[in-house]
Amino acid sequence: MGLIVFIGFSILLTGLWYVQIVSQRKYETSLKVQSFRTVRIPAARGRVLDRNGEVLADNQPRYNINLFLEDIRPQFLYEYTNSVKKEFVAKHGRTPKSTERWELERQARYRVGSNLVWQVSSAVLPQPLVLNPNPFERHYREQRAIPLSLVTDLTPQQIALFMEKASHLPGIELEVEPFRFYPHGSLAAHVLGYTRKVQNKENEDLSKEDEEVRFNYPTPVDVGVAGLESGFNEDLEGKYGAKAILVNNIGYRQSEETWIEPSPGRNLVLTLDLEIQKAAERAIAMSGPETRGAAVVLNVRNGDVLAMASAPSYDLNMFVRPNDYSKSDWDRLQDTVLTPQWNRAAQGTYHPGSTFKIVIALAAFEAGVMDLNYEVYNPGYFLIGSRKIEDNNAPKGNWAFMEAFKRSANTYFIDVGLKAGAERIIEMGDRFNLGEKTGVVQPSLESKGYFPEVGQRTKADGSRWKDGDTANLCIGQGEITVTPLQMALVTAAVANGGTLLRPRLVAQLEEQGHNSLPEVLPHQYRERELNVRAQHLEWIRKAMLDDVEDQKVGTGKAAYIPGMGISGKTGTAQIRTPKGIDHVVWFVSFAPYDDPKYAVVVTVEGHRISGGGVAAPKAKEIYKTIQKIEQDRLRNIAVH
Amino acid sequence: MYEATLTQKDSRIDWLLLGAIAGLMLVGLAFIYSASTAIDGNSRFWIKQAIFYCGGIGLAVGICFIPYETISRFATVGYWLSIALLIWVMFFGVTVFGAKRWIDLGFFRFQPSEFAKIAMIFMQASFLSRSPEELRDPKLFMKALGLILLPFVLILKEPDLGSALVLFPIGFGIMLVAGVPMKFLWRFIGGVSLLVVLLLVDILFAPPSWQIKLEEYQRHRLLVYFGQDFAPRNASEADRQRLKQLQKDKSYNVEQALISVGSGGLTGKGWRQGTQNALGYLPRAVAHNDFIFSVIAEEKGFLGSVMVIGLYSVLIFSGIKIAYQARDRLGKLLAVGVVTMLFSHIFINIGMNIRLMPVTGIPLPLLSYGGSSVLCSLIAIGVLQNVYIYRRSH
């Protein structure tokens, strides 16, 4: 008898040992799976600042009204026992069967839920909301532990109404949710880009090693989908945290515990100067809100992009609060002519027109086929083979370099260009990295334009290269397209004495909240030395100065500001559109002449317009702001 | 030898046994408190249990004043009284969860099947405490068997399969020790086994029309235990889905008990720190009674389980010792009956918590919440003490 008992207890102990010691892990896992729901805690997204700390992209609190189901369980039960069930009994004369009970309970829940929704929404909204039964039931079944969102994005007035009239309701709570906010709306939209709320992020890139947590409830996070928001998304978004909700056997929330604190993203400090950026956008918009164009402002000494504007632009907040914008706003975004989402400054490729004469002149000087005194007669046209290129820019007569440049005489530059030869022109363009991306933003957001390769004997379409093609190239037409950004770099290289720059937009990353030293992103601003004679660059710079300062014949005279030493070159090129011939006009410039610091390039698309008439005044507008900034700086230095 | 006689003479009471019982009662209070207050802070289950303990101790002490021979004279009366109560409960009992097992006494619901176990022990013990020659009579064996079958059938009808089945090991234990010839006992075992096997085969494999009309929930419990699908092979898809869900629900208690016990690990999560019960995964209706062991194992771990089994070992082995030391056959058989009853309960209940046994509503003696169970266990222990006290002479 003792033996049987002994064996019996041994069996129990062995069983317990197996369950509690050997299989402990397995049962602990089951316990976690059934009683914890993991929820993502989004990290505070880094802000985007201009070079002076002005905020370009910010986070704003958004107030939402949520309903916590676990708080209204007593109401569910009360509604069921006191009305739904009684009504059933009154109607059918019997108590509900267990199979019917489920449906009746659902009805009771919906009544309680819709009543609450009605009370809340009639307090804060002009029209009360009607709770949609199916999503409500789905939320009840699948996400009982997390709150149900009722009204989102409350205005301050609505918050006040809510606090006064509805905050006492059971299960109803006001939640603060960080939302992306672009205080300047459309400013630098193409550079900044925007974010979208994405829910299933970790399911998309589950392959990433650091994504070890899979959430039951992945709270939506802001993810950059365009511009720098996208390119620097990882730095900006930080690392989200995780919290665990302990749920009871019927899935209601019991308690919460933060497992991993989120670590905030880093602020992005740009090289942009808010004032100059504003000026650039204002300048383009001078000729109307639908003006298509771009402006780039560079620091010619270090490649900092001070402004990069593309018009038309769009309000970045559209993507954050889509419902605040009308259908016509959204339609405009898709307009095939305006193409507001297209960054003309870095993605727009155009023939450079006469602005390319800067490169032609440099190639000719370097080739030794001309000097300052070399003269060419302009009969009003240039004959190449049987083709006649009109030259209405300069009057008939003999012109030397300086005069020909500021009058933008086509004959002159075709002559010296042909003398230098296509080979040397292409080689010079190659030194300026034409036809290649600048690397200022992520490659997908930039075009490389088109420029023939060194040694290339054919045109882009494969046909034979003829002298006429060289002549075309001499006036910036034909086998060449450039972006405004590329032209800014060409201008900057001439201005700074022959250094082709590598532009940058992001200066540093700084931690949010605490005063640790920011991480200055390494920037090798010298892309390449042009290796040309300083004298030749100086001749071109002088010619560009004259182009603006000669108030009689200078094509760029409209950009003139006394004492600023603005030096520039205008250009006009034809672009073929489905609707016929259209124009793109240019003004490329630097200033001050004596000690160049800024390069300003303006490009405008339009019909029957000229670089001198349209683009130069816009550059002047930008220089006015630069002048003011410089004067303020000098004043500050003087004060301190 | 001298010393041994002295201690035997001096100790009228088995202190080790009493210590183990006191320990079990403290554990019981502590974990009924933990299990019930985790759900409802105002729960008074533990206080009620303490009252049951006191009442049970009172009854046990009372029993010790009357020599067991004297009590046994009323065995037949007690037995038939318990049968009468079982019949009474069939007609006038309180139905809880579809079973008629209780008689409502106002302040407390009395479960006659618990009382029937004690009554049967007395009946069986006094019936079989006769000379071995008489026990070789098959008619006598059949009568003893009948004494088991009568309450068995009545309890089965309540329905309470667990309590009914427990009568068999009790009866078997008493018969074995009484000296009923082995060939009878083998037949007894064979018969019971055959019955059980036939029952299981019928329930698990036979087509529905051939199956014994078992209560649906009993069938489900057995299917769960043997890991069988609820759905018959020819069921429609909708039926299959419905039955699958049902199966999940029915397996639920066992699953949750296993998770509770298993997640306790070596040392447990600490008293009142268990989540399975607090969050309601371990169903509230059973956490503090049938599944109290899960709560202990989750909160005190393997060490806690070993402690509980240790205390029970002391109780059971003390009982066996008392049986050996008993003055006469009656005392011995009473002690054996009590020991087999307690042991069967312990083994089935703990086994059920770790899926060694199918789920039956068998309480864990002294630990599970419940007046009838506590009173019955303490009366049984009182009987043990009685046998111990009167082991020498009047």
PDB file of N, CA and C in Angstrom, chain A residues 1-3 5-6 9, chain B residues 8 11-22 24 309-326 331-332 334-340 342-343 346 380-389 391:
ATOM      1  N   MET A   1       0.838  -1.206   0.000  1.00  0.00           N
ATOM      2  CA  MET A   1       0.000   0.000   0.000  1.00  0.00           C
ATOM      3  C   MET A   1       0.873   1.257   0.000  1.00  0.00           C
ATOM      4  N   GLY A   2       1.883   1.228   0.897  1.00  0.00           N
ATOM      5  CA  GLY A   2       2.849   2.322   0.939  1.00  0.00           C
ATOM      6  C   GLY A   2       3.526   2.486  -0.403  1.00  0.00           C
ATOM      7  N   LEU A   3       3.805   1.361  -1.039  1.00  0.00           N
ATOM      8  CA  LEU A   3       4.493   1.397  -2.334  1.00  0.00           C
ATOM      9  C   LEU A   3       3.639   2.098  -3.387  1.00  0.00           C
ATOM     10  N   VAL A   5       1.298   4.286  -2.925  1.00  0.00           N
ATOM     11  CA  VAL A   5       1.263   5.719  -2.630  1.00  0.00           C
ATOM     12  C   VAL A   5       2.565   6.372  -3.059  1.00  0.00           C
ATOM     13  N   PHE A   6       3.689   5.692  -2.742  1.00  0.00           N
ATOM     14  CA  PHE A   6       4.999   6.248  -3.095  1.00  0.00           C
ATOM     15  C   PHE A   6       5.105   6.443  -4.612  1.00  0.00           C
ATOM     16  N   PHE A   9       2.880   9.384  -5.738  1.00  0.00           N
ATOM     17  CA  PHE A   9       3.472  10.709  -5.512  1.00  0.00           C
ATOM     18  C   PHE A   9       4.660  10.946  -6.430  1.00  0.00           C
TER      19      PHE A   9
ATOM     20  N   GLN B   8       4.715   5.633  22.521  1.00  0.00           N
ATOM     21  CA  GLN B   8       3.411   5.169  22.068  1.00  0.00           C
ATOM     22  C   GLN B   8       2.364   5.357  23.146  1.00  0.00           C
ATOM     23  N   SER B  11       1.920   9.443  23.535  1.00  0.00           N
ATOM     24  CA  SER B  11       1.272  10.237  22.502  1.00  0.00           C
ATOM     25  C   SER B  11      -0.067   9.621  22.159  1.00  0.00           C
ATOM     26  N   ARG B  12      -1.088  10.244  22.640  1.00  0.00           N
ATOM     27  CA  ARG B  12      -2.435   9.832  22.286  1.00  0.00           C
ATOM     28  C   ARG B  12      -2.800  10.433  20.916  1.00  0.00           C
ATOM     29  N   ILE B  13      -2.032  11.407  20.555  1.00  0.00           N
ATOM     30  CA  ILE B  13      -2.333  12.114  19.313  1.00  0.00           C
ATOM     31  C   ILE B  13      -1.122  12.052  18.404  1.00  0.00           C
ATOM     32  N   ASP B  14      -1.350  11.897  17.078  1.00  0.00           N
ATOM     33  CA  ASP B  14      -0.238  11.876  16.125  1.00  0.00           C
ATOM     34  C   ASP B  14       0.092  13.311  15.740  1.00  0.00           C
ATOM     35  N   TRP B  15       1.127  13.864  16.405  1.00  0.00           N
ATOM     36  CA  TRP B  15       1.433  15.294  16.221  1.00  0.00           C
ATOM     37  C   TRP B  15       1.927  15.614  14.818  1.00  0.00           C
ATOM     38  N   LEU B  16       2.693  14.687  14.230  1.00  0.00           N
ATOM     39  CA  LEU B  16       3.206  14.917  12.886  1.00  0.00           C
ATOM     40  C   LEU B  16       2.042  15.096  11.908  1.00  0.00           C
ATOM     41  N   LEU B  17       1.061  14.196  12.054  1.00  0.00           N
ATOM     42  CA  LEU B  17      -0.127  14.261  11.198  1.00  0.00           C
ATOM     43  C   LEU B  17      -0.846  15.599  11.384  1.00  0.00           C
ATOM     44  N   LEU B  18      -1.006  15.982  12.649  1.00  0.00           N
ATOM     45  CA  LEU B  18      -1.690  17.244  12.903  1.00  0.00           C
ATOM     46  C   LEU B  18      -0.916  18.422  12.332  1.00  0.00           C
ATOM     47  N   GLY B  19       0.424  18.343  12.427  1.00  0.00           N
ATOM     48  CA  GLY B  19       1.259  19.423  11.868  1.00  0.00           C
ATOM     49  C   GLY B  19       1.029  19.545  10.373  1.00  0.00           C
ATOM     50  N   ALA B  20       1.027  18.398   9.679  1.00  0.00           N
ATOM     51  CA  ALA B  20       0.826  18.426   8.225  1.00  0.00           C
ATOM     52  C   ALA B  20      -0.529  19.017   7.873  1.00  0.00           C
ATOM     53  N   ILE B  21      -1.550  18.638   8.658  1.00  0.00           N
ATOM     54  CA  ILE B  21      -2.899  19.146   8.380  1.00  0.00           C
ATOM     55  C   ILE B  21      -2.970  20.651   8.611  1.00  0.00           C
ATOM     56  N   ALA B  22      -2.342  21.073   9.724  1.00  0.00           N
ATOM     57  CA  ALA B  22      -2.321  22.509   9.999  1.00  0.00           C
ATOM     58  C   ALA B  22      -1.627  23.242   8.859  1.00  0.00           C
ATOM     59  N   LEU B  24      -1.338  22.308   5.734  1.00  0.00           N
ATOM     60  CA  LEU B  24      -2.194  22.318   4.539  1.00  0.00           C
ATOM     61  C   LEU B  24      -3.302  23.354   4.666  1.00  0.00           C
ATOM     62  N   ILE B 309       3.067  18.511  -1.997  1.00  0.00           N
ATOM     63  CA  ILE B 309       3.085  17.048  -2.074  1.00  0.00           C
ATOM     64  C   ILE B 309       3.769  16.467  -0.838  1.00  0.00           C
ATOM     65  N   GLY B 310       4.774  17.174  -0.318  1.00  0.00           N
ATOM     66  CA  GLY B 310       5.435  16.743   0.920  1.00  0.00           C
ATOM     67  C   GLY B 310       4.438  16.673   2.073  1.00  0.00           C
ATOM     68  N   LEU B 311       3.643  17.726   2.220  1.00  0.00           N
ATOM     69  CA  LEU B 311       2.651  17.743   3.305  1.00  0.00           C
ATOM     70  C   LEU B 311       1.653  16.597   3.141  1.00  0.00           C
ATOM     71  N   TYR B 312       1.225  16.382   1.894  1.00  0.00           N
ATOM     72  CA  TYR B 312       0.296  15.282   1.656  1.00  0.00           C
ATOM     73  C   TYR B 312       0.943  13.935   1.953  1.00  0.00           C
ATOM     74  N   SER B 313       2.251  13.819   1.627  1.00  0.00           N
ATOM     75  CA  SER B 313       2.950  12.559   1.912  1.00  0.00           C
ATOM     76  C   SER B 313       2.923  12.267   3.397  1.00  0.00           C
ATOM     77  N   VAL B 314       3.185  13.310   4.190  1.00  0.00           N
ATOM     78  CA  VAL B 314       3.152  13.127   5.640  1.00  0.00           C
ATOM     79  C   VAL B 314       1.776  12.622   6.064  1.00  0.00           C
ATOM     80  N   LEU B 315       0.748  13.272   5.511  1.00  0.00           N
ATOM     81  CA  LEU B 315      -0.627  12.895   5.836  1.00  0.00           C
ATOM     82  C   LEU B 315      -0.893  11.440   5.457  1.00  0.00           C
ATOM     83  N   ILE B 316      -0.559  11.079   4.223  1.00  0.00           N
ATOM     84  CA  ILE B 316      -0.878   9.742   3.737  1.00  0.00           C
ATOM     85  C   ILE B 316      -0.063   8.669   4.457  1.00  0.00           C
ATOM     86  N   PHE B 317       1.258   8.918   4.616  1.00  0.00           N
ATOM     87  CA  PHE B 317       2.075   7.884   5.261  1.00  0.00           C
ATOM     88  C   PHE B 317       1.731   7.746   6.740  1.00  0.00           C
ATOM     89  N   SER B 318       1.350   8.869   7.374  1.00  0.00           N
ATOM     90  CA  SER B 318       0.866   8.753   8.756  1.00  0.00           C
ATOM     91  C   SER B 318      -0.364   7.863   8.787  1.00  0.00           C
ATOM     92  N   GLY B 319      -1.234   8.075   7.790  1.00  0.00           N
ATOM     93  CA  GLY B 319      -2.453   7.258   7.707  1.00  0.00           C
ATOM     94  C   GLY B 319      -2.111   5.794   7.554  1.00  0.00           C
ATOM     95  N   ILE B 320      -1.132   5.478   6.699  1.00  0.00           N
ATOM     96  CA  ILE B 320      -0.743   4.078   6.494  1.00  0.00           C
ATOM     97  C   ILE B 320      -0.187   3.491   7.783  1.00  0.00           C
ATOM     98  N   LYS B 321       0.632   4.310   8.478  1.00  0.00           N
ATOM     99  CA  LYS B 321       1.199   3.855   9.742  1.00  0.00           C
ATOM    100  C   LYS B 321       0.084   3.547  10.740  1.00  0.00           C
ATOM    101  N   ILE B 322      -0.894   4.441  10.775  1.00  0.00           N
ATOM    102  CA  ILE B 322      -2.024   4.246  11.695  1.00  0.00           C
ATOM    103  C   ILE B 322      -2.756   2.957  11.356  1.00  0.00           C
ATOM    104  N   ALA B 323      -2.902   2.712  10.064  1.00  0.00           N
ATOM    105  CA  ALA B 323      -3.569   1.480   9.649  1.00  0.00           C
ATOM    106  C   ALA B 323      -2.810   0.257  10.159  1.00  0.00           C
ATOM    107  N   TYR B 324      -1.476   0.310  10.083  1.00  0.00           N
ATOM    108  CA  TYR B 324      -0.675  -0.830  10.557  1.00  0.00           C
ATOM    109  C   TYR B 324      -0.774  -1.010  12.057  1.00  0.00           C
ATOM    110  N   GLN B 325      -0.879   0.131  12.754  1.00  0.00           N
ATOM    111  CA  GLN B 325      -0.863   0.058  14.205  1.00  0.00           C
ATOM    112  C   GLN B 325      -2.249  -0.195  14.788  1.00  0.00           C
ATOM    113  N   ALA B 326      -3.265  -0.212  13.895  1.00  0.00           N
ATOM    114  CA  ALA B 326      -4.629  -0.298  14.408  1.00  0.00           C
ATOM    115  C   ALA B 326      -4.824  -1.546  15.274  1.00  0.00           C
ATOM    116  N   GLY B 331     -10.558  -1.055  12.677  1.00  0.00           N
ATOM    117  CA  GLY B 331      -9.752   0.180  12.687  1.00  0.00           C
ATOM    118  C   GLY B 331      -8.849   0.250  11.472  1.00  0.00           C
ATOM    119  N   LYS B 332      -8.227  -0.891  11.175  1.00  0.00           N
ATOM    120  CA  LYS B 332      -7.314  -0.940  10.044  1.00  0.00           C
ATOM    121  C   LYS B 332      -8.058  -0.593   8.751  1.00  0.00           C
ATOM    122  N   LEU B 334     -10.899   1.002   8.378  1.00  0.00           N
ATOM    123  CA  LEU B 334     -11.323   2.408   8.362  1.00  0.00           C
ATOM    124  C   LEU B 334     -10.173   3.305   7.913  1.00  0.00           C
ATOM    125  N   ALA B 335      -9.000   3.066   8.524  1.00  0.00           N
ATOM    126  CA  ALA B 335      -7.831   3.887   8.183  1.00  0.00           C
ATOM    127  C   ALA B 335      -7.485   3.732   6.703  1.00  0.00           C
ATOM    128  N   VAL B 336      -7.524   2.484   6.229  1.00  0.00           N
ATOM    129  CA  VAL B 336      -7.211   2.245   4.819  1.00  0.00           C
ATOM    130  C   VAL B 336      -8.214   2.971   3.915  1.00  0.00           C
ATOM    131  N   GLY B 337      -9.472   2.899   4.291  1.00  0.00           N
ATOM    132  CA  GLY B 337     -10.489   3.587   3.495  1.00  0.00           C
ATOM    133  C   GLY B 337     -10.227   5.076   3.409  1.00  0.00           C
ATOM    134  N   VAL B 338      -9.918   5.671   4.570  1.00  0.00           N
ATOM    135  CA  VAL B 338      -9.646   7.109   4.585  1.00  0.00           C
ATOM    136  C   VAL B 338      -8.427   7.433   3.733  1.00  0.00           C
ATOM    137  N   VAL B 339      -7.359   6.633   3.905  1.00  0.00           N
ATOM    138  CA  VAL B 339      -6.119   6.898   3.165  1.00  0.00           C
ATOM    139  C   VAL B 339      -6.365   6.785   1.660  1.00  0.00           C
ATOM    140  N   THR B 340      -7.050   5.729   1.228  1.00  0.00           N
ATOM    141  CA  THR B 340      -7.294   5.603  -0.224  1.00  0.00           C
ATOM    142  C   THR B 340      -8.165   6.741  -0.730  1.00  0.00           C
ATOM    143  N   LEU B 342      -8.359   9.863   0.464  1.00  0.00           N
ATOM    144  CA  LEU B 342      -7.559  11.094   0.371  1.00  0.00           C
ATOM    145  C   LEU B 342      -6.571  11.001  -0.784  1.00  0.00           C
ATOM    146  N   PHE B 343      -5.901   9.856  -0.875  1.00  0.00           N
ATOM    147  CA  PHE B 343      -4.883   9.711  -1.910  1.00  0.00           C
ATOM    148  C   PHE B 343      -5.507   9.810  -3.308  1.00  0.00           C
ATOM    149  N   ILE B 346      -6.140  13.411  -4.077  1.00  0.00           N
ATOM    150  CA  ILE B 346      -4.908  14.165  -4.322  1.00  0.00           C
ATOM    151  C   ILE B 346      -4.360  13.846  -5.705  1.00  0.00           C
ATOM    152  N   ALA B 380     -12.787  12.669   7.930  1.00  0.00           N
ATOM    153  CA  ALA B 380     -11.984  11.487   7.602  1.00  0.00           C
ATOM    154  C   ALA B 380     -10.706  11.455   8.419  1.00  0.00           C
ATOM    155  N   ILE B 381     -10.086  12.620   8.563  1.00  0.00           N
ATOM    156  CA  ILE B 381      -8.857  12.672   9.342  1.00  0.00           C
ATOM    157  C   ILE B 381      -9.157  12.441  10.817  1.00  0.00           C
ATOM    158  N   GLY B 382     -10.311  12.936  11.247  1.00  0.00           N
ATOM    159  CA  GLY B 382     -10.754  12.648  12.610  1.00  0.00           C
ATOM    160  C   GLY B 382     -10.877  11.140  12.829  1.00  0.00           C
ATOM    161  N   VAL B 383     -11.405  10.459  11.846  1.00  0.00           N
ATOM    162  CA  VAL B 383     -11.530   9.001  11.942  1.00  0.00           C
ATOM    163  C   VAL B 383     -10.151   8.361  12.085  1.00  0.00           C
ATOM    164  N   LEU B 384      -9.196   8.891  11.280  1.00  0.00           N
ATOM    165  CA  LEU B 384      -7.823   8.375  11.379  1.00  0.00           C
ATOM    166  C   LEU B 384      -7.287   8.542  12.793  1.00  0.00           C
ATOM    167  N   GLN B 385      -7.445   9.737  13.329  1.00  0.00           N
ATOM    168  CA  GLN B 385      -6.975  10.011  14.677  1.00  0.00           C
ATOM    169  C   GLN B 385      -7.670   9.097  15.680  1.00  0.00           C
ATOM    170  N   ASN B 386      -8.933   8.904  15.442  1.00  0.00           N
ATOM    171  CA  ASN B 386      -9.715   8.049  16.319  1.00  0.00           C
ATOM    172  C   ASN B 386      -9.095   6.651  16.380  1.00  0.00           C
ATOM    173  N   VAL B 387      -8.812   6.143  15.168  1.00  0.00           N
ATOM    174  CA  VAL B 387      -8.193   4.812  15.100  1.00  0.00           C
ATOM    175  C   VAL B 387      -6.859   4.817  15.839  1.00  0.00           C
ATOM    176  N   TYR B 388      -6.129   5.947  15.723  1.00  0.00           N
ATOM    177  CA  TYR B 388      -4.829   6.059  16.367  1.00  0.00           C
ATOM    178  C   TYR B 388      -4.978   6.110  17.889  1.00  0.00           C
ATOM    179  N   ILE B 389      -5.931   6.915  18.330  1.00  0.00           N
ATOM    180  CA  ILE B 389      -6.111   7.099  19.778  1.00  0.00           C
ATOM    181  C   ILE B 389      -6.520   5.780  20.449  1.00  0.00           C
ATOM    182  N   ARG B 391      -5.932   2.799  19.558  1.00  0.00           N
ATOM    183  CA  ARG B 391      -5.212   1.658  18.991  1.00  0.00           C
ATOM    184  C   ARG B 391      -4.842   0.635  20.052  1.00  0.00           C
TER     185      ARG B 391
END
